[in-house]
């Protein structure tokens, strides 16, 4: 977590570093869970959970969603695969209740609610951390960052035609003590990541085997064992 070196006056704080940061206190945090019926995979824009999730993001409400575990809604999920199961929407907030601004679809049913002081099960903590990650990801993507697996990397327009080493960031959350939410930041320098540009597609198409050439150009293994990924924004 931390590193430092001894000076003549014991430890010099200017030479110490940490990747653990305190984000917020969980006291007074409230949450609410909604459940919707299974929705066709062919029409995701009609899914009330996903549309409500998008509305919550637009209104800067901490939120996340998941497929309902089989044991929580056995009748709804009977005979369905994981991707077809009913979904849940979870909202988290301090202060003013976001349910008063009409962001939740009327087809969703409120199935549970609580607060840190009275009812905060472990699954609520997991979904809270996911909601924090959603907020962080949305902010980074608006600032020219791209997500590659669990990593975020800045691929601005100036770097579109370069493959120099770049700094990748990943984030994790934990509960420190009784009520302090903390975030850890993992930073790695990984090689050669850039956008795929139209010239790459044109060259691959000109060489005949478009899919094969594109695959070979998009992902290659280097001597360090890392994958070289080229990301293209349509």
PDB file of C-alpha atoms in Angstrom:
ATOM      1  CA  UNK A   1       0.000   0.000   0.000  1.00  0.00           C
ATOM      2  CA  UNK A   2       2.690   2.469   0.975  1.00  0.00           C
ATOM      3  CA  UNK A   3       6.368   2.929   0.447  1.00  0.00           C
ATOM      4  CA  UNK A   4       8.922   5.232   1.967  1.00  0.00           C
ATOM      5  CA  UNK A   5      12.578   5.618   2.784  1.00  0.00           C
ATOM      6  CA  UNK A   6      14.377   6.600   5.960  1.00  0.00           C
ATOM      7  CA  UNK A   7      16.181   9.911   6.031  1.00  0.00           C
ATOM      8  CA  UNK A   8      18.406  11.390   8.706  1.00  0.00           C
ATOM      9  CA  UNK A   9      15.253  12.559  10.490  1.00  0.00           C
ATOM     10  CA  UNK A  10      13.481   9.180  10.355  1.00  0.00           C
ATOM     11  CA  UNK A  11      10.657   8.996   7.754  1.00  0.00           C
ATOM     12  CA  UNK A  12      10.232  11.807   5.234  1.00  0.00           C
ATOM     13  CA  UNK A  13       6.534  12.082   4.345  1.00  0.00           C
ATOM     14  CA  UNK A  14       7.399  13.634   0.976  1.00  0.00           C
ATOM     15  CA  UNK A  15       8.893  10.297  -0.069  1.00  0.00           C
ATOM     16  CA  UNK A  16       5.850   8.241   0.920  1.00  0.00           C
ATOM     17  CA  UNK A  17       3.098   7.208  -1.457  1.00  0.00           C
ATOM     18  CA  UNK A  18      -0.157   5.282  -1.247  1.00  0.00           C
ATOM     19  CA  UNK A  19      -2.699   3.820  -3.645  1.00  0.00           C
ATOM     20  CA  UNK A  20      -5.510   3.783  -1.046  1.00  0.00           C
ATOM     21  CA  UNK A  21      -7.903   6.731  -1.012  1.00  0.00           C
ATOM     22  CA  UNK A  22     -10.891   7.467   1.232  1.00  0.00           C
ATOM     23  CA  UNK A  23     -13.982   8.274  -0.858  1.00  0.00           C
ATOM     24  CA  UNK A  24     -16.940   8.735   1.457  1.00  0.00           C
ATOM     25  CA  UNK A  25     -18.559   7.801   4.718  1.00  0.00           C
ATOM     26  CA  UNK A  26     -21.352   5.283   4.344  1.00  0.00           C
ATOM     27  CA  UNK A  27     -23.328   6.610   7.319  1.00  0.00           C
ATOM     28  CA  UNK A  28     -26.763   7.983   6.327  1.00  0.00           C
ATOM     29  CA  UNK A  29     -26.597   6.191   2.957  1.00  0.00           C
ATOM     30  CA  UNK A  30     -29.950   4.793   1.808  1.00  0.00           C
ATOM     31  CA  UNK A  31     -30.773   2.245  -0.879  1.00  0.00           C
ATOM     32  CA  UNK A  32     -33.724   0.797  -2.741  1.00  0.00           C
ATOM     33  CA  UNK A  33     -34.116  -2.316  -4.891  1.00  0.00           C
ATOM     34  CA  UNK A  34     -36.511  -2.717  -7.833  1.00  0.00           C
ATOM     35  CA  UNK A  35     -37.306  -5.879  -9.775  1.00  0.00           C
ATOM     36  CA  UNK A  36     -38.706  -6.196 -13.279  1.00  0.00           C
ATOM     37  CA  UNK A  37     -40.154  -9.082 -15.261  1.00  0.00           C
ATOM     38  CA  UNK A  38     -37.938 -10.922 -17.776  1.00  0.00           C
ATOM     39  CA  UNK A  39     -37.553  -8.884 -20.956  1.00  0.00           C
ATOM     40  CA  UNK A  40     -36.816 -10.021 -24.501  1.00  0.00           C
ATOM     41  CA  UNK A  41     -33.131  -9.873 -25.413  1.00  0.00           C
ATOM     42  CA  UNK A  42     -34.132  -8.642 -28.874  1.00  0.00           C
ATOM     43  CA  UNK A  43     -35.513  -5.362 -27.485  1.00  0.00           C
ATOM     44  CA  UNK A  44     -33.079  -4.031 -24.846  1.00  0.00           C
ATOM     45  CA  UNK A  45     -34.304  -0.446 -25.289  1.00  0.00           C
ATOM     46  CA  UNK A  46     -37.731  -1.568 -24.056  1.00  0.00           C
ATOM     47  CA  UNK A  47     -36.322  -3.113 -20.882  1.00  0.00           C
ATOM     48  CA  UNK A  48     -37.686  -1.049 -17.935  1.00  0.00           C
ATOM     49  CA  UNK A  49     -34.664  -1.856 -15.754  1.00  0.00           C
ATOM     50  CA  UNK A  50     -32.151  -0.677 -18.360  1.00  0.00           C
ATOM     51  CA  UNK A  51     -34.120   2.458 -19.247  1.00  0.00           C
ATOM     52  CA  UNK A  52     -34.501   3.314 -15.552  1.00  0.00           C
ATOM     53  CA  UNK A  53     -30.779   2.688 -15.075  1.00  0.00           C
ATOM     54  CA  UNK A  54     -30.021   5.136 -17.912  1.00  0.00           C
ATOM     55  CA  UNK A  55     -32.387   7.711 -16.378  1.00  0.00           C
ATOM     56  CA  UNK A  56     -30.655   7.386 -13.017  1.00  0.00           C
ATOM     57  CA  UNK A  57     -27.236   7.912 -14.604  1.00  0.00           C
ATOM     58  CA  UNK A  58     -28.488  11.007 -16.412  1.00  0.00           C
ATOM     59  CA  UNK A  59     -29.681  12.395 -13.071  1.00  0.00           C
ATOM     60  CA  UNK A  60     -26.355  11.601 -11.337  1.00  0.00           C
ATOM     61  CA  UNK A  61     -27.870   8.985  -9.038  1.00  0.00           C
ATOM     62  CA  UNK A  62     -25.616   6.183  -7.815  1.00  0.00           C
ATOM     63  CA  UNK A  63     -27.067   3.054  -9.389  1.00  0.00           C
ATOM     64  CA  UNK A  64     -26.335  -0.425 -10.683  1.00  0.00           C
ATOM     65  CA  UNK A  65     -28.268  -3.387 -12.038  1.00  0.00           C
ATOM     66  CA  UNK A  66     -27.892  -7.143 -12.123  1.00  0.00           C
ATOM     67  CA  UNK A  67     -29.731 -10.280 -13.186  1.00  0.00           C
ATOM     68  CA  UNK A  68     -31.848 -11.579 -10.320  1.00  0.00           C
ATOM     69  CA  UNK A  69     -30.307 -14.593  -8.577  1.00  0.00           C
ATOM     70  CA  UNK A  70     -32.418 -17.730  -9.239  1.00  0.00           C
ATOM     71  CA  UNK A  71     -33.334 -18.183  -5.580  1.00  0.00           C
ATOM     72  CA  UNK A  72     -34.814 -14.672  -5.225  1.00  0.00           C
ATOM     73  CA  UNK A  73     -37.383 -14.876  -8.043  1.00  0.00           C
ATOM     74  CA  UNK A  74     -37.840 -18.602  -8.793  1.00  0.00           C
ATOM     75  CA  UNK A  75     -41.169 -18.184 -10.588  1.00  0.00           C
ATOM     76  CA  UNK A  76     -39.954 -15.381 -12.839  1.00  0.00           C
ATOM     77  CA  UNK A  77     -36.707 -17.152 -13.709  1.00  0.00           C
ATOM     78  CA  UNK A  78     -37.960 -20.711 -14.121  1.00  0.00           C
ATOM     79  CA  UNK A  79     -36.526 -22.295 -17.271  1.00  0.00           C
ATOM     80  CA  UNK A  80     -34.582 -19.170 -18.301  1.00  0.00           C
ATOM     81  CA  UNK A  81     -30.860 -18.796 -18.946  1.00  0.00           C
ATOM     82  CA  UNK A  82     -28.788 -16.269 -16.994  1.00  0.00           C
ATOM     83  CA  UNK A  83     -29.028 -13.607 -19.716  1.00  0.00           C
ATOM     84  CA  UNK A  84     -32.822 -14.045 -19.932  1.00  0.00           C
ATOM     85  CA  UNK A  85     -33.524 -13.818 -16.200  1.00  0.00           C
ATOM     86  CA  UNK A  86     -35.341 -10.942 -14.543  1.00  0.00           C
ATOM     87  CA  UNK A  87     -33.220  -7.918 -13.663  1.00  0.00           C
ATOM     88  CA  UNK A  88     -32.874  -5.778 -10.558  1.00  0.00           C
ATOM     89  CA  UNK A  89     -32.185  -2.055 -10.310  1.00  0.00           C
ATOM     90  CA  UNK A  90     -30.444  -0.720  -7.193  1.00  0.00           C
ATOM     91  CA  UNK A  91     -30.393   2.976  -6.254  1.00  0.00           C
ATOM     92  CA  UNK A  92     -28.164   4.566  -3.586  1.00  0.00           C
ATOM     93  CA  UNK A  93     -28.338   8.097  -2.235  1.00  0.00           C
ATOM     94  CA  UNK A  94     -27.723  10.562   0.561  1.00  0.00           C
ATOM     95  CA  UNK A  95     -30.270  13.217   1.471  1.00  0.00           C
ATOM     96  CA  UNK A  96     -33.081  13.779  -1.056  1.00  0.00           C
ATOM     97  CA  UNK A  97     -34.834  10.634  -2.246  1.00  0.00           C
ATOM     98  CA  UNK A  98     -34.253  10.217  -6.035  1.00  0.00           C
ATOM     99  CA  UNK A  99     -37.532   8.314  -6.340  1.00  0.00           C
ATOM    100  CA  UNK A 100     -39.329  11.663  -6.190  1.00  0.00           C
ATOM    101  CA  UNK A 101     -37.957  12.768  -9.591  1.00  0.00           C
ATOM    102  CA  UNK A 102     -39.674  10.014 -11.577  1.00  0.00           C
ATOM    103  CA  UNK A 103     -36.642   8.136 -12.894  1.00  0.00           C
ATOM    104  CA  UNK A 104     -37.958   4.607 -12.276  1.00  0.00           C
ATOM    105  CA  UNK A 105     -40.257   2.936 -14.802  1.00  0.00           C
ATOM    106  CA  UNK A 106     -43.755   2.273 -13.462  1.00  0.00           C
ATOM    107  CA  UNK A 107     -43.461  -1.393 -14.504  1.00  0.00           C
ATOM    108  CA  UNK A 108     -40.793  -2.018 -11.864  1.00  0.00           C
ATOM    109  CA  UNK A 109     -41.746  -3.202  -8.401  1.00  0.00           C
ATOM    110  CA  UNK A 110     -39.962  -2.021  -5.269  1.00  0.00           C
ATOM    111  CA  UNK A 111     -38.886  -5.228  -3.533  1.00  0.00           C
ATOM    112  CA  UNK A 112     -36.645  -3.990  -0.726  1.00  0.00           C
ATOM    113  CA  UNK A 113     -35.085  -0.885   0.769  1.00  0.00           C
ATOM    114  CA  UNK A 114     -32.999   0.146   3.732  1.00  0.00           C
ATOM    115  CA  UNK A 115     -30.174   2.269   5.071  1.00  0.00           C
ATOM    116  CA  UNK A 116     -26.727   1.749   6.522  1.00  0.00           C
ATOM    117  CA  UNK A 117     -28.067   2.056  10.059  1.00  0.00           C
ATOM    118  CA  UNK A 118     -31.009  -0.338   9.756  1.00  0.00           C
ATOM    119  CA  UNK A 119     -30.636  -2.755   6.842  1.00  0.00           C
ATOM    120  CA  UNK A 120     -27.539  -2.995   4.644  1.00  0.00           C
ATOM    121  CA  UNK A 121     -26.892  -6.611   3.548  1.00  0.00           C
ATOM    122  CA  UNK A 122     -23.664  -7.743   1.945  1.00  0.00           C
ATOM    123  CA  UNK A 123     -25.206  -7.806  -1.547  1.00  0.00           C
ATOM    124  CA  UNK A 124     -26.085  -4.118  -1.134  1.00  0.00           C
ATOM    125  CA  UNK A 125     -22.401  -3.368  -0.454  1.00  0.00           C
ATOM    126  CA  UNK A 126     -21.373  -5.270  -3.589  1.00  0.00           C
ATOM    127  CA  UNK A 127     -23.919  -3.397  -5.723  1.00  0.00           C
ATOM    128  CA  UNK A 128     -22.825  -0.092  -4.144  1.00  0.00           C
ATOM    129  CA  UNK A 129     -19.230  -0.733  -5.201  1.00  0.00           C
ATOM    130  CA  UNK A 130     -20.491  -1.559  -8.688  1.00  0.00           C
ATOM    131  CA  UNK A 131     -22.460   1.716  -8.731  1.00  0.00           C
ATOM    132  CA  UNK A 132     -19.324   3.645  -7.758  1.00  0.00           C
ATOM    133  CA  UNK A 133     -17.408   1.932 -10.557  1.00  0.00           C
ATOM    134  CA  UNK A 134     -20.194   2.818 -13.027  1.00  0.00           C
ATOM    135  CA  UNK A 135     -19.922   6.488 -12.049  1.00  0.00           C
ATOM    136  CA  UNK A 136     -16.143   6.476 -12.342  1.00  0.00           C
ATOM    137  CA  UNK A 137     -16.246   4.689 -15.703  1.00  0.00           C
ATOM    138  CA  UNK A 138     -18.785   7.144 -17.102  1.00  0.00           C
ATOM    139  CA  UNK A 139     -16.572  10.066 -16.084  1.00  0.00           C
ATOM    140  CA  UNK A 140     -13.430   8.558 -17.620  1.00  0.00           C
ATOM    141  CA  UNK A 141     -15.125   7.629 -20.910  1.00  0.00           C
ATOM    142  CA  UNK A 142     -16.241  11.252 -21.271  1.00  0.00           C
ATOM    143  CA  UNK A 143     -12.570  12.294 -21.079  1.00  0.00           C
ATOM    144  CA  UNK A 144     -11.112  10.243 -23.949  1.00  0.00           C
ATOM    145  CA  UNK A 145     -10.432   7.126 -21.867  1.00  0.00           C
ATOM    146  CA  UNK A 146     -11.182   3.648 -23.182  1.00  0.00           C
ATOM    147  CA  UNK A 147     -11.940   0.543 -21.151  1.00  0.00           C
ATOM    148  CA  UNK A 148     -10.003  -2.623 -22.028  1.00  0.00           C
ATOM    149  CA  UNK A 149     -11.160  -5.387 -19.695  1.00  0.00           C
ATOM    150  CA  UNK A 150     -10.736  -4.040 -16.168  1.00  0.00           C
ATOM    151  CA  UNK A 151      -8.227  -1.403 -17.314  1.00  0.00           C
ATOM    152  CA  UNK A 152      -8.729   2.210 -18.383  1.00  0.00           C
ATOM    153  CA  UNK A 153      -6.298   3.960 -20.716  1.00  0.00           C
ATOM    154  CA  UNK A 154      -6.289   7.412 -22.267  1.00  0.00           C
ATOM    155  CA  UNK A 155      -6.431   7.243 -26.076  1.00  0.00           C
ATOM    156  CA  UNK A 156      -6.852  10.839 -27.160  1.00  0.00           C
ATOM    157  CA  UNK A 157      -6.856  11.857 -30.811  1.00  0.00           C
ATOM    158  CA  UNK A 158      -3.210  12.897 -30.702  1.00  0.00           C
ATOM    159  CA  UNK A 159      -2.178   9.315 -29.916  1.00  0.00           C
ATOM    160  CA  UNK A 160      -4.277   7.704 -32.663  1.00  0.00           C
ATOM    161  CA  UNK A 161      -1.260   6.800 -34.784  1.00  0.00           C
ATOM    162  CA  UNK A 162       1.266   5.901 -32.079  1.00  0.00           C
ATOM    163  CA  UNK A 163       1.880   2.673 -30.197  1.00  0.00           C
ATOM    164  CA  UNK A 164       4.075   3.867 -27.338  1.00  0.00           C
ATOM    165  CA  UNK A 165       3.768   2.413 -23.845  1.00  0.00           C
ATOM    166  CA  UNK A 166       0.834   3.813 -21.895  1.00  0.00           C
ATOM    167  CA  UNK A 167      -0.319   3.934 -18.304  1.00  0.00           C
ATOM    168  CA  UNK A 168      -3.304   1.722 -17.518  1.00  0.00           C
ATOM    169  CA  UNK A 169      -5.472   2.203 -14.427  1.00  0.00           C
ATOM    170  CA  UNK A 170      -7.829  -0.163 -12.627  1.00  0.00           C
ATOM    171  CA  UNK A 171      -9.908   0.489  -9.526  1.00  0.00           C
ATOM    172  CA  UNK A 172     -11.264  -1.533  -6.626  1.00  0.00           C
ATOM    173  CA  UNK A 173     -13.373  -0.580  -3.622  1.00  0.00           C
ATOM    174  CA  UNK A 174     -13.469  -1.749  -0.030  1.00  0.00           C
ATOM    175  CA  UNK A 175     -15.007  -0.879   3.320  1.00  0.00           C
ATOM    176  CA  UNK A 176     -12.445   0.353   5.835  1.00  0.00           C
ATOM    177  CA  UNK A 177     -13.429   0.141   9.480  1.00  0.00           C
ATOM    178  CA  UNK A 178     -17.152   0.385  10.157  1.00  0.00           C
ATOM    179  CA  UNK A 179     -18.296   2.944   7.604  1.00  0.00           C
ATOM    180  CA  UNK A 180     -15.485   4.347   5.436  1.00  0.00           C
ATOM    181  CA  UNK A 181     -15.569   3.566   1.694  1.00  0.00           C
ATOM    182  CA  UNK A 182     -12.069   3.444   0.213  1.00  0.00           C
ATOM    183  CA  UNK A 183     -10.740   3.009  -3.317  1.00  0.00           C
ATOM    184  CA  UNK A 184      -7.482   1.410  -4.408  1.00  0.00           C
ATOM    185  CA  UNK A 185      -5.836   2.355  -7.699  1.00  0.00           C
ATOM    186  CA  UNK A 186      -3.635  -0.097  -9.596  1.00  0.00           C
ATOM    187  CA  UNK A 187      -1.359   1.452 -12.242  1.00  0.00           C
ATOM    188  CA  UNK A 188       0.604  -0.485 -14.857  1.00  0.00           C
ATOM    189  CA  UNK A 189       2.624   0.554 -17.871  1.00  0.00           C
ATOM    190  CA  UNK A 190       1.631  -1.695 -20.767  1.00  0.00           C
ATOM    191  CA  UNK A 191       2.822  -1.657 -24.369  1.00  0.00           C
ATOM    192  CA  UNK A 192       1.389  -0.538 -27.657  1.00  0.00           C
ATOM    193  CA  UNK A 193      -2.300   0.335 -27.440  1.00  0.00           C
ATOM    194  CA  UNK A 194      -3.940   2.640 -29.955  1.00  0.00           C
ATOM    195  CA  UNK A 195      -7.108   3.109 -31.950  1.00  0.00           C
ATOM    196  CA  UNK A 196      -7.612   1.123 -35.118  1.00  0.00           C
ATOM    197  CA  UNK A 197      -7.760   3.716 -37.890  1.00  0.00           C
ATOM    198  CA  UNK A 198      -9.464   3.375 -41.309  1.00  0.00           C
ATOM    199  CA  UNK A 199      -6.071   2.688 -42.948  1.00  0.00           C
ATOM    200  CA  UNK A 200      -5.744  -0.494 -40.864  1.00  0.00           C
ATOM    201  CA  UNK A 201      -9.093  -1.755 -42.139  1.00  0.00           C
ATOM    202  CA  UNK A 202      -8.272  -0.806 -45.731  1.00  0.00           C
ATOM    203  CA  UNK A 203      -4.921  -2.633 -45.639  1.00  0.00           C
ATOM    204  CA  UNK A 204      -6.514  -5.738 -44.127  1.00  0.00           C
ATOM    205  CA  UNK A 205      -9.256  -5.738 -46.774  1.00  0.00           C
ATOM    206  CA  UNK A 206      -6.729  -5.252 -49.588  1.00  0.00           C
ATOM    207  CA  UNK A 207      -4.773  -8.331 -48.487  1.00  0.00           C
ATOM    208  CA  UNK A 208      -7.747 -10.615 -49.047  1.00  0.00           C
ATOM    209  CA  UNK A 209      -8.420 -12.481 -45.805  1.00  0.00           C
ATOM    210  CA  UNK A 210     -10.096  -9.554 -44.048  1.00  0.00           C
ATOM    211  CA  UNK A 211     -11.127 -11.355 -40.866  1.00  0.00           C
ATOM    212  CA  UNK A 212      -7.845 -13.213 -40.485  1.00  0.00           C
ATOM    213  CA  UNK A 213      -5.644 -10.196 -41.173  1.00  0.00           C
ATOM    214  CA  UNK A 214      -7.697  -7.973 -38.909  1.00  0.00           C
ATOM    215  CA  UNK A 215      -7.509 -10.528 -36.119  1.00  0.00           C
ATOM    216  CA  UNK A 216      -3.735 -10.839 -36.450  1.00  0.00           C
ATOM    217  CA  UNK A 217      -3.314  -7.076 -36.479  1.00  0.00           C
ATOM    218  CA  UNK A 218      -5.726  -6.424 -33.634  1.00  0.00           C
ATOM    219  CA  UNK A 219      -4.244  -8.807 -31.080  1.00  0.00           C
ATOM    220  CA  UNK A 220      -0.619  -9.877 -30.897  1.00  0.00           C
ATOM    221  CA  UNK A 221       1.494 -11.362 -28.126  1.00  0.00           C
ATOM    222  CA  UNK A 222       4.702  -9.636 -27.085  1.00  0.00           C
ATOM    223  CA  UNK A 223       7.687 -10.997 -25.199  1.00  0.00           C
ATOM    224  CA  UNK A 224       6.357  -9.794 -21.832  1.00  0.00           C
ATOM    225  CA  UNK A 225       3.180 -11.830 -22.106  1.00  0.00           C
ATOM    226  CA  UNK A 226       0.800  -8.877 -22.369  1.00  0.00           C
ATOM    227  CA  UNK A 227      -1.779  -8.599 -25.111  1.00  0.00           C
ATOM    228  CA  UNK A 228      -1.529  -5.758 -27.605  1.00  0.00           C
ATOM    229  CA  UNK A 229      -5.045  -4.460 -28.202  1.00  0.00           C
ATOM    230  CA  UNK A 230      -6.105  -1.971 -30.818  1.00  0.00           C
ATOM    231  CA  UNK A 231      -9.369  -0.205 -30.063  1.00  0.00           C
ATOM    232  CA  UNK A 232     -11.511   1.367 -32.748  1.00  0.00           C
ATOM    233  CA  UNK A 233     -14.413   3.722 -32.016  1.00  0.00           C
ATOM    234  CA  UNK A 234     -17.192   3.646 -34.603  1.00  0.00           C
TER     235      UNK A 234
END
